[in-house]
Amino acid sequence: MNIRAQISMMFHLDKCIGCHTCSVSCKNIWTDRQGPEYMWWNNVETKPGTGYPTQWENQEQYQGGWKKPEGKEKIELPSTNKVKGLANIFHQPYLPTIDDYYEPWTYKYEDLFNAPASDDQPTAKPISLITGDEIDIKAGPNWDDDLGGSPIYASNDPNLEAISEQDRQTLFEIDRLFFFYLPIWCII
């Protein structure tokens, strides 16, 4: 391959304040058609946390990254080789499913505009963009952003499995003081 041009971009991690300006503007530009509503080409995650799609850094589940087999000089992709590639030519069995992302939704805004006058505030019910039915929202992108008020999301971070319980508790004490925001591109 004769590469004649390249493009380079970067996030300055020291300046990221987790405001999602980059996420929302990118979302509005690249996924404004029917079908890719669950996709976020750009996302800012709070670390520690499970991320988006949920547990995307879990290399055992998604078979991502590279591995160097013992006795070999070259690194390999664990999710594919010539045999696996041929067997799964039209299907990648380790990709996240819609359940790992979230069911995209909108709101039934006509309930707000057409509500009769009453003492109660009208509400807009969430509607699935996949089925068109009313749904109970269980998760979404950045559901654990700033831990969503719960340390449970941080404790489920797959990157923390290798550290001791005491080190985890120390990390969570530090995390009560500040967050580390990790901007990521190309999350689909």
XYZ file of N, CA and C in Angstrom:
564
model
N 0.850 -1.175 0.000
C 0.000 0.000 0.000
C 0.894 1.234 0.000
N 0.634 2.121 -0.899
C 1.410 3.346 -1.021
C 0.595 4.500 -0.426
N 0.887 4.847 0.809
C 0.139 5.909 1.489
C 0.713 7.252 1.080
N -0.150 8.125 0.572
C 0.311 9.430 0.094
C -0.149 10.585 0.983
N -1.082 10.324 1.854
C -1.561 11.383 2.741
C -2.068 10.748 4.022
N -2.060 11.509 5.071
C -2.637 11.034 6.309
C -3.174 12.229 7.076
N -4.055 11.938 8.010
C -4.626 12.989 8.837
C -4.392 12.606 10.288
N -4.190 13.577 11.106
C -3.944 13.318 12.512
C -4.765 14.296 13.338
N -5.358 13.789 14.415
C -6.110 14.625 15.337
C -5.783 14.150 16.742
N -6.048 14.989 17.721
C -5.799 14.558 19.084
C -6.734 15.272 20.045
N -6.970 14.621 21.170
C -7.653 15.233 22.292
C -6.581 15.601 23.311
N -6.679 16.770 23.870
C -5.769 17.153 24.946
C -6.452 16.732 26.246
N -6.012 15.612 26.814
C -6.689 15.041 27.968
C -6.659 15.953 29.185
N -5.640 16.786 29.300
C -5.568 17.691 30.444
C -6.646 18.770 30.392
N -7.193 19.005 29.228
C -8.176 20.073 29.083
C -9.618 19.559 29.034
N -9.797 18.236 28.996
C -11.150 17.675 28.928
C -11.838 17.830 30.284
N -13.004 18.468 30.284
C -13.766 18.666 31.511
C -15.042 17.832 31.524
N -15.165 16.918 30.569
C -16.317 16.025 30.540
C -17.608 16.709 30.147
N -17.545 17.753 29.346
C -18.746 18.527 29.012
C -19.534 17.938 27.846
N -18.941 17.043 27.081
C -19.580 16.356 25.954
C -19.923 17.269 24.785
N -19.327 18.442 24.707
C -19.540 19.291 23.537
C -19.085 18.569 22.282
N -17.948 17.906 22.352
C -17.441 17.177 21.184
C -18.345 15.996 20.853
N -18.866 15.303 21.869
C -19.727 14.139 21.638
C -21.022 14.537 20.946
N -21.673 15.559 21.469
C -22.975 15.955 20.935
C -22.851 16.536 19.541
N -21.853 17.370 19.301
C -21.710 17.936 17.956
C -21.384 16.849 16.944
N -20.549 15.907 17.298
C -20.221 14.802 16.397
C -21.451 13.926 16.167
N -22.231 13.678 17.201
C -23.454 12.868 17.084
C -24.431 13.525 16.126
N -24.604 14.826 16.238
C -25.551 15.531 15.372
C -25.124 15.532 13.913
N -23.839 15.483 13.656
C -23.356 15.506 12.275
C -23.392 14.131 11.632
N -22.912 13.092 12.345
C -22.676 11.799 11.708
C -23.794 10.786 11.867
N -24.687 10.951 12.800
C -25.727 9.931 12.994
C -27.113 10.558 12.968
N -27.359 11.378 11.976
C -28.642 12.070 11.894
C -29.653 11.341 11.013
N -29.364 10.112 10.629
C -30.283 9.336 9.794
C -30.871 8.187 10.610
N -31.903 7.569 10.075
C -32.523 6.448 10.760
C -31.595 5.235 10.709
N -31.423 4.569 11.835
C -30.598 3.373 11.900
C -29.420 3.476 12.840
N -28.605 4.526 12.752
C -27.423 4.576 13.631
C -27.644 5.364 14.921
N -28.871 5.380 15.427
C -29.158 6.205 16.602
C -28.343 5.799 17.827
N -27.987 4.525 17.932
C -27.242 4.049 19.092
C -25.746 4.346 18.982
N -25.280 4.759 17.800
C -23.848 4.959 17.566
C -23.390 6.327 18.058
N -22.251 6.331 18.671
C -21.591 7.566 19.072
C -20.177 7.493 18.538
N -19.868 8.248 17.505
C -18.542 8.223 16.905
C -17.518 8.866 17.818
N -17.993 9.618 18.746
C -17.134 10.277 19.716
C -17.842 10.167 21.060
N -17.101 9.923 22.110
C -17.702 9.733 23.408
C -16.680 10.131 24.469
N -17.142 10.648 25.582
C -16.260 10.962 26.701
C -16.710 10.103 27.872
N -15.809 9.275 28.368
C -16.142 8.374 29.464
C -15.522 8.859 30.759
N -16.190 8.563 31.861
C -15.647 8.808 33.184
C -14.901 7.550 33.609
N -13.662 7.716 34.022
C -12.881 6.574 34.487
C -12.594 6.734 35.962
N -12.691 5.679 36.777
C -13.075 4.336 36.389
C -14.570 4.252 36.121
N -14.948 3.349 35.257
C -16.339 3.137 34.890
C -16.441 2.067 33.820
N -17.665 1.642 33.518
C -17.859 0.531 32.581
C -17.759 0.951 31.136
N -17.966 2.231 30.846
C -17.815 2.713 29.481
C -19.026 2.458 28.605
N -18.852 2.752 27.321
C -19.929 2.610 26.343
C -19.356 2.089 25.042
N -19.855 0.988 24.497
C -20.878 0.112 25.055
C -20.405 -0.532 26.357
N -21.352 -0.997 27.148
C -21.050 -1.512 28.469
C -19.963 -2.573 28.408
N -18.973 -2.411 29.245
C -17.853 -3.347 29.369
C -17.042 -3.487 28.082
N -16.966 -2.455 27.261
C -16.284 -2.573 25.970
C -14.804 -2.896 26.114
N -14.220 -2.630 27.256
C -12.807 -2.938 27.459
C -12.568 -4.358 27.964
N -13.611 -5.137 28.119
C -13.491 -6.516 28.580
C -12.958 -7.377 27.435
N -11.659 -7.602 27.423
C -11.020 -8.306 26.308
C -11.404 -9.776 26.248
N -11.798 -10.378 27.362
C -12.224 -11.781 27.335
C -13.549 -11.920 26.591
N -14.439 -10.967 26.782
C -15.754 -11.030 26.141
C -15.697 -10.643 24.671
N -15.012 -9.558 24.347
C -15.043 -9.038 22.979
C -13.839 -9.428 22.132
N -12.878 -10.121 22.734
C -11.714 -10.632 21.996
C -10.972 -9.530 21.246
N -10.842 -8.379 21.860
C -10.171 -7.266 21.202
C -8.695 -7.214 21.524
N -8.033 -6.253 20.954
C -6.623 -6.043 21.222
C -5.723 -7.029 20.509
N -4.506 -7.098 20.976
C -3.483 -7.964 20.393
C -2.933 -8.876 21.478
N -2.481 -10.063 21.067
C -1.837 -10.995 21.990
C -0.569 -11.524 21.346
N 0.412 -11.804 22.185
C 1.651 -12.406 21.692
C 1.723 -13.824 22.241
N 1.440 -14.817 21.398
C 1.496 -16.207 21.865
C 2.915 -16.582 22.293
N 3.004 -17.445 23.303
C 4.321 -17.867 23.789
C 5.073 -18.601 22.690
N 6.334 -18.288 22.570
C 7.168 -18.947 21.581
C 7.103 -18.338 20.192
N 6.268 -17.325 20.010
C 6.163 -16.674 18.702
C 6.707 -15.259 18.786
N 7.209 -14.780 17.685
C 7.771 -13.433 17.629
C 6.716 -12.379 17.312
N 5.705 -12.759 16.539
C 4.720 -11.787 16.070
C 3.488 -11.767 16.964
N 2.891 -10.591 17.038
C 1.628 -10.463 17.758
C 0.485 -10.860 16.834
N -0.651 -11.260 17.440
C -1.802 -11.714 16.666
C -3.074 -11.089 17.216
N -4.079 -11.025 16.369
C -5.408 -10.628 16.816
C -6.084 -11.860 17.410
N -6.567 -11.795 18.654
C -7.197 -12.980 19.236
C -8.556 -13.300 18.624
N -9.210 -12.306 18.045
C -10.561 -12.526 17.526
C -10.579 -13.149 16.146
N -9.440 -13.187 15.469
C -9.470 -13.705 14.108
C -8.117 -14.271 13.697
N -8.173 -15.188 12.780
C -7.016 -15.717 12.070
C -7.562 -16.216 10.734
N -6.786 -16.910 9.958
C -7.272 -17.319 8.639
C -8.483 -18.240 8.736
N -8.463 -19.185 9.669
C -9.582 -20.127 9.805
C -10.817 -19.414 10.354
N -10.652 -18.666 11.457
C -11.783 -17.933 12.034
C -12.315 -16.898 11.050
N -11.420 -16.247 10.337
C -11.841 -15.240 9.362
C -12.704 -15.828 8.271
N -12.355 -17.007 7.786
C -13.149 -17.660 6.748
C -14.475 -18.159 7.304
N -14.443 -18.718 8.523
C -15.672 -19.239 9.131
C -16.661 -18.123 9.450
N -16.148 -16.950 9.778
C -17.014 -15.830 10.163
C -16.934 -14.693 9.160
N -16.841 -15.018 7.899
C -16.631 -13.990 6.878
C -17.770 -12.963 6.833
N -18.980 -13.384 7.170
C -20.116 -12.462 7.139
C -20.647 -12.144 8.534
N -19.911 -12.557 9.557
C -20.407 -12.368 10.921
C -19.224 -12.305 11.879
N -19.194 -11.307 12.727
C -18.167 -11.199 13.759
C -18.856 -11.506 15.080
N -18.660 -12.714 15.641
C -19.435 -13.126 16.817
C -19.102 -12.384 18.106
N -18.020 -11.622 18.132
C -17.614 -10.965 19.369
C -18.016 -9.499 19.439
N -18.684 -8.987 18.430
C -19.084 -7.583 18.467
C -20.188 -7.355 19.491
N -20.243 -6.182 20.086
C -21.342 -5.871 21.001
C -22.677 -5.874 20.260
N -23.727 -6.245 20.963
C -25.076 -6.221 20.395
C -25.782 -4.951 20.863
N -26.992 -4.751 20.389
C -27.752 -3.555 20.770
C -27.984 -3.528 22.287
N -28.031 -4.707 22.925
C -28.205 -4.755 24.376
C -26.983 -4.212 25.110
N -25.808 -4.321 24.493
C -24.593 -3.784 25.100
C -24.519 -2.272 24.933
N -25.213 -1.754 23.951
C -25.287 -0.307 23.760
C -26.479 0.191 24.577
N -27.549 0.513 23.934
C -28.794 0.877 24.594
C -29.847 0.923 23.511
N -31.095 0.808 23.900
C -32.163 0.927 22.913
C -32.425 2.416 22.704
N -32.129 2.918 21.513
C -32.301 4.355 21.285
C -33.766 4.760 21.419
N -33.991 5.945 21.921
C -35.355 6.401 22.132
C -35.504 7.864 21.788
N -36.754 8.241 21.645
C -37.139 9.639 21.544
C -38.299 9.813 22.513
N -38.956 10.934 22.456
C -40.074 11.166 23.359
C -41.330 11.465 22.561
N -42.460 11.167 23.155
C -43.755 11.428 22.532
C -44.133 12.874 22.878
N -43.581 13.791 22.081
C -43.729 15.215 22.377
C -45.159 15.717 22.195
N -45.928 15.036 21.356
C -47.307 15.497 21.170
C -48.109 15.413 22.465
N -47.681 14.552 23.415
C -48.346 14.507 24.719
C -48.166 15.824 25.471
N -47.062 16.508 25.217
C -46.839 17.805 25.859
C -47.685 18.899 25.218
N -47.724 18.872 23.883
C -48.413 19.942 23.156
C -49.928 19.791 23.169
N -50.404 18.564 23.187
C -51.844 18.317 23.090
C -52.487 17.970 24.424
N -51.767 18.102 25.512
C -52.322 17.759 26.818
C -53.387 18.777 27.220
N -54.492 18.287 27.768
C -55.522 19.224 28.233
C -55.037 19.981 29.471
N -55.606 21.124 29.706
C -55.251 21.912 30.885
C -55.609 21.120 32.135
N -54.668 21.052 33.073
C -54.929 20.341 34.327
C -53.946 20.834 35.381
N -54.109 20.325 36.594
C -53.215 20.695 37.686
C -51.884 19.950 37.611
N -51.836 18.870 36.830
C -50.617 18.056 36.719
C -49.800 18.474 35.510
N -48.504 18.422 35.679
C -47.584 18.726 34.582
C -47.609 17.574 33.573
N -47.809 17.856 32.290
C -47.765 16.763 31.308
C -46.333 16.252 31.137
N -46.216 14.990 30.788
C -44.897 14.392 30.566
C -44.823 13.794 29.171
N -43.623 13.728 28.647
C -43.388 13.091 27.351
C -42.871 11.684 27.617
N -43.582 10.674 27.130
C -43.189 9.291 27.372
C -42.078 8.877 26.410
N -41.105 8.083 26.898
C -40.042 7.606 26.000
C -40.567 6.554 25.028
N -40.184 6.707 23.757
C -40.608 5.803 22.686
C -39.362 5.206 22.034
N -39.355 3.881 21.869
C -38.231 3.204 21.225
C -38.138 3.615 19.764
N -36.925 3.937 19.307
C -36.719 4.237 17.894
C -36.597 2.968 17.062
N -36.511 1.814 17.721
C -36.434 0.539 17.005
C -37.822 -0.031 16.777
N -38.630 -0.122 17.839
C -39.952 -0.745 17.725
C -41.090 0.261 17.640
N -40.888 1.478 18.129
C -41.953 2.470 18.161
C -42.850 2.338 19.377
N -42.562 1.385 20.265
C -43.361 1.167 21.470
C -42.815 1.993 22.629
N -43.673 2.201 23.639
C -43.213 2.868 24.852
C -42.218 1.956 25.562
N -41.182 2.548 26.147
C -40.165 1.749 26.832
C -39.849 2.337 28.195
N -39.275 1.501 29.044
C -38.691 1.953 30.299
C -37.201 2.091 30.043
N -36.673 3.270 30.217
C -35.257 3.511 29.942
C -34.425 2.873 31.051
N -33.522 1.974 30.650
C -32.672 1.274 31.610
C -31.214 1.700 31.518
N -30.806 2.184 30.360
C -29.411 2.592 30.175
C -29.322 3.501 28.965
N -28.188 4.119 28.814
C -27.949 4.988 27.675
C -26.474 5.302 27.591
N -26.079 6.064 26.593
C -24.670 6.427 26.517
C -24.298 7.274 27.735
N -23.150 6.986 28.275
C -22.670 7.699 29.464
C -23.622 7.574 30.645
N -24.264 6.439 30.745
C -25.182 6.191 31.855
C -24.434 6.290 33.178
N -23.169 5.907 33.154
C -22.360 5.981 34.367
C -21.466 7.213 34.385
N -21.805 8.220 33.581
C -21.009 9.439 33.539
C -20.969 10.065 34.922
N -19.796 10.445 35.349
C -19.577 10.939 36.713
C -20.144 9.954 37.734
N -20.105 8.674 37.343
C -20.576 7.528 38.115
C -22.078 7.538 38.345
N -22.786 8.433 37.738
C -24.241 8.438 37.835
C -24.725 8.385 39.270
N -23.927 8.879 40.194
C -24.325 8.868 41.596
C -24.076 7.541 42.279
N -23.413 6.593 41.619
C -23.231 5.277 42.211
C -21.819 4.751 41.981
N -21.157 4.260 43.028
C -19.830 3.655 42.852
C -19.889 2.262 42.243
N -21.088 1.723 42.053
C -21.227 0.384 41.466
C -20.636 0.354 40.067
N -20.858 1.404 39.284
C -20.325 1.438 37.924
C -18.803 1.410 37.933
N -18.203 2.140 38.835
C -16.740 2.159 38.903
C -16.198 0.797 39.299
N -16.865 0.114 40.214
C -16.362 -1.190 40.655
C -16.484 -2.248 39.570
N -17.310 -2.033 38.560
C -17.461 -2.985 37.456
C -16.506 -2.715 36.301
N -15.612 -1.762 36.449
C -14.638 -1.459 35.398
C -13.707 -2.655 35.211
N -13.649 -3.236 33.998
C -12.794 -4.416 33.794
C -11.307 -4.134 33.986
N -10.890 -2.891 33.922
C -9.476 -2.561 34.120
C -9.039 -2.714 35.575
N -10.004 -2.812 36.487
C -9.667 -2.894 37.907
C -9.562 -4.324 38.417
N -9.807 -5.311 37.559
C -9.792 -6.702 38.009
C -8.425 -7.140 38.513
N -7.364 -6.570 37.991
C -6.012 -7.016 38.338
C -5.462 -6.367 39.607
N -6.152 -5.391 40.171
C -5.598 -4.724 41.355
C -6.267 -5.245 42.623
N -5.576 -5.099 43.736
C -6.081 -5.620 45.008
C -7.271 -4.792 45.497
N -7.997 -5.375 46.440
C -9.166 -4.692 47.000
C -8.751 -3.412 47.727
N -7.627 -3.450 48.407
C -7.144 -2.257 49.111
C -6.808 -1.142 48.118
N -6.165 -1.502 47.006
C -5.846 -0.501 45.987
C -7.113 0.053 45.345
N -8.114 -0.794 45.185
C -9.400 -0.319 44.646
C -10.021 0.719 45.567
N -10.038 0.407 46.866
C -10.631 1.337 47.823
C -9.882 2.664 47.836
N -8.567 2.603 47.721
C -7.769 3.830 47.649
C -8.129 4.627 46.403
N -8.259 3.926 45.281
C -8.642 4.582 44.031
C -10.011 5.242 44.151
N -10.963 4.560 44.781
C -12.306 5.126 44.914
C -12.319 6.323 45.857
N -11.438 6.331 46.858
C -11.325 7.501 47.726
C -10.799 8.698 46.943
N -9.798 8.459 46.094
C -9.276 9.527 45.235
C -10.362 9.976 44.269
N -11.127 9.002 43.762
C -12.154 9.299 42.770
C -13.278 10.161 43.337
N -13.430 10.166 44.664
C -14.429 11.042 45.263
C -14.022 12.497 45.121
N -12.739 12.741 44.882
C -12.239 14.106 44.764
C -12.212 14.610 43.331
N -11.922 13.713 42.379
C -11.848 14.142 40.982
C -12.151 12.966 40.063
N -12.457 13.279 38.806
C -12.715 12.266 37.790
C -11.667 12.372 36.699
N -11.427 11.260 36.056
C -10.580 11.249 34.876
C -11.498 11.045 33.682
N -11.509 11.991 32.766
C -12.353 11.890 31.582
C -11.520 11.384 30.417
N -12.035 10.405 29.724
C -11.327 9.793 28.612
C -12.129 9.977 27.328
N -11.759 10.942 26.480
C -12.437 11.104 25.193
C -12.015 9.980 24.245
N -12.972 9.405 23.560
C -12.710 8.284 22.652
C -13.391 8.561 21.321
N -12.712 8.260 20.247
C -13.288 8.387 18.903
C -13.671 7.032 18.353
N -14.594 7.050 17.410
C -15.014 5.859 16.657
C -15.614 4.789 17.545
N -16.603 5.137 18.348
C -17.326 4.177 19.167
C -18.591 3.804 18.407
N -18.628 2.614 17.869
C -19.828 2.134 17.166
C -20.180 0.748 17.622
